PDB file of C-alpha atoms in Angstrom:
ATOM      1  CA  MET A   1     -10.468  19.830 -13.782  1.00  0.00           C
ATOM      2  CA  PHE A   2     -12.067  17.043 -12.194  1.00  0.00           C
ATOM      3  CA  ILE A   3     -12.977  15.066 -15.197  1.00  0.00           C
ATOM      4  CA  VAL A   4      -9.183  14.878 -15.744  1.00  0.00           C
ATOM      5  CA  ALA A   5      -8.456  13.710 -12.157  1.00  0.00           C
ATOM      6  CA  THR A   6     -11.284  11.210 -12.609  1.00  0.00           C
ATOM      7  CA  ILE A   7     -10.211   9.736 -15.621  1.00  0.00           C
ATOM      8  CA  ALA A   8      -6.825   9.535 -14.292  1.00  0.00           C
ATOM      9  CA  ILE A   9      -7.861   7.679 -11.060  1.00  0.00           C
ATOM     10  CA  PHE A  10      -9.868   5.329 -13.213  1.00  0.00           C
ATOM     11  CA  GLY A  11      -6.766   4.860 -15.233  1.00  0.00           C
ATOM     12  CA  GLY A  12      -4.482   3.645 -12.138  1.00  0.00           C
ATOM     13  CA  MET A  13      -7.225   1.640 -10.767  1.00  0.00           C
ATOM     14  CA  ILE A  14      -7.036  -0.449 -13.889  1.00  0.00           C
ATOM     15  CA  PHE A  15      -3.549  -1.054 -13.688  1.00  0.00           C
ATOM     16  CA  VAL A  16      -3.714  -1.904 -10.195  1.00  0.00           C
ATOM     17  CA  LEU A  17      -6.381  -4.180 -10.743  1.00  0.00           C
ATOM     18  CA  ILE A  18      -4.186  -6.190 -13.264  1.00  0.00           C
ATOM     19  CA  ARG A  19      -1.450  -6.131 -10.742  1.00  0.00           C
ATOM     20  CA  ALA A  20      -3.803  -7.311  -7.954  1.00  0.00           C
ATOM     21  CA  PHE A  21      -4.841 -10.368 -10.602  1.00  0.00           C
ATOM     22  CA  SER A  22      -1.455 -11.223 -11.698  1.00  0.00           C
ATOM     23  CA  GLY A  23       1.014 -10.641  -8.400  1.00  0.00           C
ATOM     24  CA  PRO A  24       3.520 -13.526  -8.206  1.00  0.00           C
ATOM     25  CA  THR A  25       3.416 -13.128  -4.105  1.00  0.00           C
ATOM     26  CA  MET A  26       0.590 -12.678  -1.763  1.00  0.00           C
ATOM     27  CA  TYR A  27       2.208  -9.706  -0.962  1.00  0.00           C
ATOM     28  CA  ASP A  28       1.717  -8.049  -4.252  1.00  0.00           C
ATOM     29  CA  ARG A  29      -1.776  -8.819  -4.385  1.00  0.00           C
ATOM     30  CA  VAL A  30      -2.250  -7.300  -0.827  1.00  0.00           C
ATOM     31  CA  LEU A  31      -0.353  -4.075  -1.659  1.00  0.00           C
ATOM     32  CA  ALA A  32      -2.277  -3.722  -4.864  1.00  0.00           C
ATOM     33  CA  VAL A  33      -5.649  -4.266  -2.809  1.00  0.00           C
ATOM     34  CA  ASN A  34      -4.390  -1.638  -0.192  1.00  0.00           C
ATOM     35  CA  LEU A  35      -3.368   1.018  -3.137  1.00  0.00           C
ATOM     36  CA  PHE A  36      -6.821   0.170  -4.733  1.00  0.00           C
ATOM     37  CA  GLY A  37      -8.541   1.557  -1.640  1.00  0.00           C
ATOM     38  CA  THR A  38      -6.839   4.636  -1.862  1.00  0.00           C
ATOM     39  CA  HIS A  39      -7.893   5.031  -5.062  1.00  0.00           C
ATOM     40  CA  THR A  40     -11.537   4.426  -4.276  1.00  0.00           C
ATOM     41  CA  VAL A  41     -11.079   7.132  -1.559  1.00  0.00           C
ATOM     42  CA  LEU A  42      -9.968   9.288  -3.900  1.00  0.00           C
ATOM     43  CA  LEU A  43     -12.298   8.710  -6.498  1.00  0.00           C
ATOM     44  CA  ILE A  44     -15.257   9.416  -4.223  1.00  0.00           C
ATOM     45  CA  GLY A  45     -14.342  12.423  -3.427  1.00  0.00           C
ATOM     46  CA  VAL A  46     -13.498  13.931  -6.604  1.00  0.00           C
ATOM     47  CA  MET A  47     -16.693  12.526  -7.970  1.00  0.00           C
ATOM     48  CA  GLY A  48     -18.525  14.204  -5.484  1.00  0.00           C
ATOM     49  CA  PHE A  49     -16.901  17.789  -6.529  1.00  0.00           C
ATOM     50  CA  LEU A  50     -17.651  16.427 -10.471  1.00  0.00           C
ATOM     51  CA  PHE A  51     -21.306  16.011  -9.889  1.00  0.00           C
ATOM     52  CA  GLY A  52     -21.437  19.222  -7.849  1.00  0.00           C
ATOM     53  CA  ARG A  53     -22.513  16.897  -4.366  1.00  0.00           C
ATOM     54  CA  PRO A  54     -19.717  16.568  -2.063  1.00  0.00           C
ATOM     55  CA  ASP A  55     -21.746  14.929   0.275  1.00  0.00           C
ATOM     56  CA  PHE A  56     -19.969  11.643  -0.104  1.00  0.00           C
ATOM     57  CA  LEU A  57     -17.135  12.486   1.879  1.00  0.00           C
ATOM     58  CA  ASP A  58     -18.357  10.466   5.033  1.00  0.00           C
ATOM     59  CA  ILE A  59     -18.427   7.053   2.739  1.00  0.00           C
ATOM     60  CA  ALA A  60     -14.931   7.962   1.743  1.00  0.00           C
ATOM     61  CA  LEU A  61     -13.525   8.378   5.446  1.00  0.00           C
ATOM     62  CA  LEU A  62     -15.527   5.143   5.950  1.00  0.00           C
ATOM     63  CA  TYR A  63     -13.620   3.453   3.138  1.00  0.00           C
ATOM     64  CA  ALA A  64      -9.970   4.570   4.454  1.00  0.00           C
ATOM     65  CA  LEU A  65     -10.663   3.163   8.036  1.00  0.00           C
ATOM     66  CA  ILE A  66     -12.099  -0.194   6.475  1.00  0.00           C
ATOM     67  CA  ASN A  67      -9.402  -0.462   4.359  1.00  0.00           C
ATOM     68  CA  PHE A  68      -6.463   0.146   6.663  1.00  0.00           C
ATOM     69  CA  VAL A  69      -8.255  -2.400   9.129  1.00  0.00           C
ATOM     70  CA  GLY A  70      -8.581  -4.710   6.336  1.00  0.00           C
ATOM     71  CA  THR A  71      -4.935  -4.965   5.092  1.00  0.00           C
ATOM     72  CA  ILE A  72      -3.690  -5.186   8.735  1.00  0.00           C
ATOM     73  CA  ALA A  73      -5.960  -8.083   9.395  1.00  0.00           C
ATOM     74  CA  VAL A  74      -5.374  -9.914   6.207  1.00  0.00           C
ATOM     75  CA  LEU A  75      -1.977  -9.561   7.207  1.00  0.00           C
ATOM     76  CA  LYS A  76      -2.067 -10.812  10.743  1.00  0.00           C
ATOM     77  CA  PHE A  77      -4.170 -13.795   9.332  1.00  0.00           C
ATOM     78  CA  PHE A  78      -1.298 -14.932   6.823  1.00  0.00           C
ATOM     79  CA  ARG A  79       1.250 -14.532   9.353  1.00  0.00           C
ATOM     80  CA  TYR A  80      -0.564 -16.363  11.868  1.00  0.00           C
ATOM     81  CA  ARG A  81      -3.524 -18.151  10.653  1.00  0.00           C
ATOM     82  CA  ALA A  82      -5.920 -16.686  13.468  1.00  0.00           C
ATOM     83  CA  ILE A  83      -7.470 -13.250  13.600  1.00  0.00           C
ATOM     84  CA  GLY A  84      -7.817 -13.246  17.302  1.00  0.00           C
ATOM     85  CA  ASP A  85      -5.380 -13.448  20.212  1.00  0.00           C
ATOM     86  CA  ILE A  86      -2.268 -14.953  19.341  1.00  0.00           C
ATOM     87  CA  THR A  87      -1.589 -17.056  21.995  1.00  0.00           C
ATOM     88  CA  GLN A  88      -4.723 -19.025  20.729  1.00  0.00           C
ATOM     89  CA  ILE A  89      -2.284 -20.869  18.395  1.00  0.00           C
ATOM     90  CA  PRO A  90      -1.801 -24.481  19.616  1.00  0.00           C
ATOM     91  CA  ASP A  91       1.808 -25.583  20.678  1.00  0.00           C
ATOM     92  CA  GLY A  92       4.101 -26.630  17.671  1.00  0.00           C
ATOM     93  CA  MET A  93       2.098 -25.059  15.098  1.00  0.00           C
ATOM     94  CA  ALA A  94       3.931 -22.277  15.203  1.00  0.00           C
ATOM     95  CA  ASP A  95       7.162 -24.136  13.768  1.00  0.00           C
ATOM     96  CA  GLN A  96       4.972 -25.745  11.051  1.00  0.00           C
ATOM     97  CA  ILE A  97       3.564 -22.541  10.186  1.00  0.00           C
ATOM     98  CA  ALA A  98       7.161 -21.021   9.587  1.00  0.00           C
ATOM     99  CA  ASP A  99       7.890 -23.985   7.440  1.00  0.00           C
ATOM    100  CA  SER A 100       5.127 -23.923   5.340  1.00  0.00           C
ATOM    101  CA  MET A 101       5.477 -19.931   4.856  1.00  0.00           C
ATOM    102  CA  ARG A 102       8.830 -20.558   3.774  1.00  0.00           C
ATOM    103  CA  GLY A 103       7.819 -23.311   1.439  1.00  0.00           C
ATOM    104  CA  GLN A 104       5.691 -21.127   0.109  1.00  0.00           C
ATOM    105  CA  MET A 105       7.743 -18.191  -0.574  1.00  0.00           C
ATOM    106  CA  SER A 106      10.695 -19.967  -2.258  1.00  0.00           C
ATOM    107  CA  GLU A 107       8.709 -20.727  -5.104  1.00  0.00           C
ATOM    108  CA  PRO A 108       7.574 -17.722  -6.475  1.00  0.00           C
ATOM    109  CA  ARG A 109      11.063 -16.149  -6.063  1.00  0.00           C
ATOM    110  CA  ALA A 110      12.141 -18.646  -8.525  1.00  0.00           C
ATOM    111  CA  THR A 111       9.378 -17.524 -11.214  1.00  0.00           C
ATOM    112  CA  SER A 112       9.941 -13.845 -10.690  1.00  0.00           C
ATOM    113  CA  GLU A 113      13.537 -14.561 -11.606  1.00  0.00           C
ATOM    114  CA  GLY A 114      12.517 -16.619 -14.364  1.00  0.00           C
ATOM    115  CA  GLU A 115      10.275 -13.644 -15.772  1.00  0.00           C
ATOM    116  CA  LYS A 116      12.886 -10.969 -15.239  1.00  0.00           C
ATOM    117  CA  GLY A 117      15.549 -13.321 -17.523  1.00  0.00           C
ATOM    118  CA  ALA A 118      12.350 -13.706 -20.426  1.00  0.00           C
TER     119      ALA A 118
ATOM    120  CA  MET B   1     -14.098  37.094 -10.927  1.00  0.00           C
ATOM    121  CA  SER B   2     -11.539  38.775  -8.605  1.00  0.00           C
ATOM    122  CA  THR B   3      -8.190  38.066  -8.354  1.00  0.00           C
ATOM    123  CA  GLY B   4      -8.147  36.369  -5.098  1.00  0.00           C
ATOM    124  CA  ALA B   5     -10.342  33.570  -6.619  1.00  0.00           C
ATOM    125  CA  LEU B   6      -8.349  33.481  -9.867  1.00  0.00           C
ATOM    126  CA  ILE B   7      -5.520  32.893  -7.534  1.00  0.00           C
ATOM    127  CA  ILE B   8      -7.288  30.051  -5.708  1.00  0.00           C
ATOM    128  CA  GLU B   9      -8.807  28.368  -8.952  1.00  0.00           C
ATOM    129  CA  VAL B  10      -5.347  27.980 -10.227  1.00  0.00           C
ATOM    130  CA  LEU B  11      -3.890  26.871  -7.344  1.00  0.00           C
ATOM    131  CA  SER B  12      -6.480  24.204  -7.176  1.00  0.00           C
ATOM    132  CA  TRP B  13      -5.828  23.475 -10.836  1.00  0.00           C
ATOM    133  CA  ILE B  14      -2.239  22.899 -10.215  1.00  0.00           C
ATOM    134  CA  CYS B  15      -2.913  20.773  -7.063  1.00  0.00           C
ATOM    135  CA  ILE B  16      -5.396  18.326  -8.761  1.00  0.00           C
ATOM    136  CA  THR B  17      -3.940  17.487 -11.971  1.00  0.00           C
ATOM    137  CA  SER B  18      -0.271  17.146 -10.545  1.00  0.00           C
ATOM    138  CA  GLY B  19      -2.012  14.867  -7.857  1.00  0.00           C
ATOM    139  CA  ALA B  20      -3.527  12.874 -10.472  1.00  0.00           C
ATOM    140  CA  PHE B  21      -0.244  12.512 -12.218  1.00  0.00           C
ATOM    141  CA  PHE B  22       1.316  11.244  -9.325  1.00  0.00           C
ATOM    142  CA  VAL B  23      -1.675   8.921  -8.853  1.00  0.00           C
ATOM    143  CA  VAL B  24      -1.449   7.435 -12.520  1.00  0.00           C
ATOM    144  CA  VAL B  25       2.601   7.068 -11.979  1.00  0.00           C
ATOM    145  CA  GLY B  26       1.941   5.105  -8.817  1.00  0.00           C
ATOM    146  CA  ALA B  27      -0.436   2.952 -10.416  1.00  0.00           C
ATOM    147  CA  PHE B  28       1.477   2.397 -13.513  1.00  0.00           C
ATOM    148  CA  GLY B  29       4.514   1.822 -11.826  1.00  0.00           C
ATOM    149  CA  SER B  30       3.323  -0.743  -9.511  1.00  0.00           C
ATOM    150  CA  TRP B  31       1.836  -2.669 -12.598  1.00  0.00           C
ATOM    151  CA  ARG B  32       5.268  -2.617 -14.403  1.00  0.00           C
ATOM    152  CA  LEU B  33       7.717  -2.762 -12.041  1.00  0.00           C
ATOM    153  CA  GLU B  34       9.574  -6.018 -11.886  1.00  0.00           C
ATOM    154  CA  ASP B  35      10.218  -6.608  -8.227  1.00  0.00           C
ATOM    155  CA  PHE B  36       7.879  -6.616  -4.919  1.00  0.00           C
ATOM    156  CA  TRP B  37      10.423  -4.176  -3.816  1.00  0.00           C
ATOM    157  CA  ALA B  38      10.263  -1.775  -6.796  1.00  0.00           C
ATOM    158  CA  ARG B  39       6.266  -2.096  -6.870  1.00  0.00           C
ATOM    159  CA  LEU B  40       6.543  -1.285  -3.093  1.00  0.00           C
ATOM    160  CA  HIS B  41       8.472   1.868  -3.929  1.00  0.00           C
ATOM    161  CA  ALA B  42       5.678   3.204  -6.862  1.00  0.00           C
ATOM    162  CA  ALA B  43       2.953   2.250  -4.371  1.00  0.00           C
ATOM    163  CA  SER B  44       4.384   4.796  -1.924  1.00  0.00           C
ATOM    164  CA  VAL B  45       4.347   7.713  -4.518  1.00  0.00           C
ATOM    165  CA  THR B  46       0.177   7.541  -4.484  1.00  0.00           C
ATOM    166  CA  ASP B  47       0.119   7.189  -1.062  1.00  0.00           C
ATOM    167  CA  SER B  48       2.064  10.566  -0.006  1.00  0.00           C
ATOM    168  CA  GLY B  49       2.242  12.383  -2.983  1.00  0.00           C
ATOM    169  CA  GLY B  50      -1.162  11.869  -4.775  1.00  0.00           C
ATOM    170  CA  VAL B  51      -3.070  11.835  -1.894  1.00  0.00           C
ATOM    171  CA  ILE B  52      -1.923  15.160  -0.315  1.00  0.00           C
ATOM    172  CA  LEU B  53      -2.011  17.007  -3.696  1.00  0.00           C
ATOM    173  CA  MET B  54      -5.559  15.959  -4.603  1.00  0.00           C
ATOM    174  CA  THR B  55      -6.789  16.777  -0.371  1.00  0.00           C
ATOM    175  CA  ILE B  56      -5.454  19.986  -1.144  1.00  0.00           C
ATOM    176  CA  GLY B  57      -6.621  20.910  -4.242  1.00  0.00           C
ATOM    177  CA  MET B  58     -10.228  19.837  -3.497  1.00  0.00           C
ATOM    178  CA  CYS B  59     -10.280  21.710   0.098  1.00  0.00           C
ATOM    179  CA  LEU B  60      -8.996  24.927  -2.119  1.00  0.00           C
ATOM    180  CA  GLN B  61     -12.162  24.314  -4.342  1.00  0.00           C
ATOM    181  CA  ALA B  62     -14.515  23.921  -1.306  1.00  0.00           C
ATOM    182  CA  GLY B  63     -13.514  26.971   0.468  1.00  0.00           C
ATOM    183  CA  LEU B  64     -14.132  27.511   4.092  1.00  0.00           C
ATOM    184  CA  THR B  65     -16.968  25.227   4.528  1.00  0.00           C
ATOM    185  CA  LEU B  66     -17.200  21.786   6.556  1.00  0.00           C
ATOM    186  CA  VAL B  67     -16.403  19.763   3.437  1.00  0.00           C
ATOM    187  CA  THR B  68     -12.826  21.300   3.925  1.00  0.00           C
ATOM    188  CA  VAL B  69     -12.832  19.805   7.436  1.00  0.00           C
ATOM    189  CA  LYS B  70     -13.936  16.282   6.401  1.00  0.00           C
ATOM    190  CA  LEU B  71     -11.184  16.468   3.205  1.00  0.00           C
ATOM    191  CA  LEU B  72      -8.809  17.237   5.755  1.00  0.00           C
ATOM    192  CA  ILE B  73      -9.451  14.314   8.241  1.00  0.00           C
ATOM    193  CA  ILE B  74      -9.569  12.459   5.324  1.00  0.00           C
ATOM    194  CA  GLY B  75      -6.131  13.542   4.113  1.00  0.00           C
ATOM    195  CA  ILE B  76      -4.452  13.408   7.700  1.00  0.00           C
ATOM    196  CA  PHE B  77      -5.713  10.078   8.304  1.00  0.00           C
ATOM    197  CA  LEU B  78      -4.772   8.495   4.720  1.00  0.00           C
ATOM    198  CA  PHE B  79      -1.477  10.104   5.545  1.00  0.00           C
ATOM    199  CA  ILE B  80      -0.878   8.475   8.597  1.00  0.00           C
ATOM    200  CA  THR B  81      -2.241   5.038   7.749  1.00  0.00           C
ATOM    201  CA  GLY B  82      -1.063   4.527   4.019  1.00  0.00           C
ATOM    202  CA  PRO B  83       2.876   4.485   4.705  1.00  0.00           C
ATOM    203  CA  THR B  84       1.807   2.536   7.670  1.00  0.00           C
ATOM    204  CA  ALA B  85       0.043  -0.093   5.787  1.00  0.00           C
ATOM    205  CA  THR B  86       2.866  -0.223   3.335  1.00  0.00           C
ATOM    206  CA  HIS B  87       5.547  -0.742   5.882  1.00  0.00           C
ATOM    207  CA  ALA B  88       3.354  -3.251   7.318  1.00  0.00           C
ATOM    208  CA  VAL B  89       3.114  -5.267   3.879  1.00  0.00           C
ATOM    209  CA  ALA B  90       6.967  -4.683   3.735  1.00  0.00           C
ATOM    210  CA  ASN B  91       7.725  -6.381   6.939  1.00  0.00           C
ATOM    211  CA  ALA B  92       5.326  -9.108   6.340  1.00  0.00           C
ATOM    212  CA  ALA B  93       7.117  -9.733   3.284  1.00  0.00           C
ATOM    213  CA  LEU B  94      10.824  -9.884   5.015  1.00  0.00           C
ATOM    214  CA  MET B  95       9.379 -11.876   7.664  1.00  0.00           C
ATOM    215  CA  SER B  96       8.231 -14.562   5.586  1.00  0.00           C
ATOM    216  CA  GLY B  97      11.763 -15.057   3.440  1.00  0.00           C
ATOM    217  CA  LEU B  98      11.380 -12.663   0.585  1.00  0.00           C
ATOM    218  CA  ARG B  99      14.399 -10.962  -0.074  1.00  0.00           C
ATOM    219  CA  PRO B 100      15.395  -7.870  -2.238  1.00  0.00           C
ATOM    220  CA  ARG B 101      17.983  -8.460  -5.359  1.00  0.00           C
ATOM    221  CA  VAL B 102      21.129  -7.680  -4.347  1.00  0.00           C
ATOM    222  CA  ALA B 103      23.592  -5.908  -6.777  1.00  0.00           C
ATOM    223  CA  LYS B 104      26.945  -7.921  -7.805  1.00  0.00           C
ATOM    224  CA  GLY B 105      29.579  -7.611  -5.385  1.00  0.00           C
ATOM    225  CA  LEU B 106      27.545  -6.804  -2.205  1.00  0.00           C
ATOM    226  CA  VAL B 107      26.904  -9.131   0.412  1.00  0.00           C
ATOM    227  CA  PRO B 108      23.253  -9.399   1.603  1.00  0.00           C
ATOM    228  CA  VAL B 109      22.425  -9.220   5.529  1.00  0.00           C
ATOM    229  CA  GLU B 110      20.043 -11.131   7.058  1.00  0.00           C
ATOM    230  CA  PRO B 111      17.607  -9.638   9.125  1.00  0.00           C
ATOM    231  CA  ALA B 112      17.484 -10.824  12.697  1.00  0.00           C
ATOM    232  CA  PRO B 113      14.539 -13.285  13.266  1.00  0.00           C
ATOM    233  CA  LEU B 114      11.398 -12.038  15.294  1.00  0.00           C
ATOM    234  CA  GLU B 115       9.373 -14.449  17.066  1.00  0.00           C
ATOM    235  CA  PRO B 116       6.835 -12.849  19.280  1.00  0.00           C
ATOM    236  CA  SER B 117       5.412 -15.846  20.566  1.00  0.00           C
ATOM    237  CA  GLY B 118       8.244 -16.449  22.802  1.00  0.00           C
ATOM    238  CA  GLU B 119       9.141 -19.629  21.836  1.00  0.00           C
ATOM    239  CA  PRO B 120      12.593 -19.091  19.288  1.00  0.00           C
ATOM    240  CA  GLU B 121      12.773 -20.448  16.115  1.00  0.00           C
ATOM    241  CA  LYS B 122      15.677 -23.117  15.311  1.00  0.00           C
ATOM    242  CA  ASP B 123      18.155 -20.921  14.417  1.00  0.00           C
ATOM    243  CA  ASP B 124      19.907 -22.949  11.432  1.00  0.00           C
ATOM    244  CA  ASP B 125      21.607 -20.033   9.264  1.00  0.00           C
ATOM    245  CA  ASP B 126      23.466 -18.152  11.607  1.00  0.00           C
ATOM    246  CA  THR B 127      21.802 -14.892  11.494  1.00  0.00           C
ATOM    247  CA  GLY B 128      22.968 -13.603  14.924  1.00  0.00           C
ATOM    248  CA  ASP B 129      21.291 -10.659  17.056  1.00  0.00           C
ATOM    249  CA  PHE B 130      20.492  -7.298  16.544  1.00  0.00           C
ATOM    250  CA  GLY B 131      23.286  -5.919  17.825  1.00  0.00           C
ATOM    251  CA  LYS B 132      25.296  -7.764  15.079  1.00  0.00           C
ATOM    252  CA  VAL B 133      23.459  -6.661  11.849  1.00  0.00           C
ATOM    253  CA  GLY B 134      25.569  -5.103   9.307  1.00  0.00           C
ATOM    254  CA  THR B 135      28.727  -6.551  10.713  1.00  0.00           C
ATOM    255  CA  SER B 136      28.680  -9.276   8.329  1.00  0.00           C
TER     256      SER B 136
END
């Protein structure tokens, strides 16, 4: 039973890694990395039961914590270009950030529609 | 093996194998679906169904020990933070201008701009405020 679950989670991790490397937009990659972290937590738990030593669940809990905080931190960094306080962004830079992000996002949308037509 | 232990074993089997099925389905969908929003939908399958079922199956396998408490903590934490992280990714993608595809004949509704820094963005595309969403 646990060997089936382990193989299934390994297969899922390979699929998610393919998406994380080939995602057309940044948000695909962030979503895939978040999903990969969830798979890692489940894999640590299942492999602990598979080898008869379910002592690694503390490490799985730590992975879950770091995965959530890391996802939120990456999203905040790419939104505001700053990790800490948002008010540290200098004046006039917010419009520039918004314009640059809009320019980034319009180009991959065209490529994904091109993939769909192919 | 007594009857109760057999029932618990079978329930654990069912939970873990169906959880593995949901995990694989979510990962396969996030690989093969063609749109970001469709991939988001597939990733939620793993975050909700797979995590809950596999945690319940492992709890049934562990019995009443400290391992069950740790598994329940992990399960509750993943059950809260998984959909939250997915929602954060979706919100960031929507705020940055990525839009889902719209079926033919429907009019897309632009969401109201959210500017947390207090200085409003120049409003060039007539999106309106929160009260007007859905009336266009």
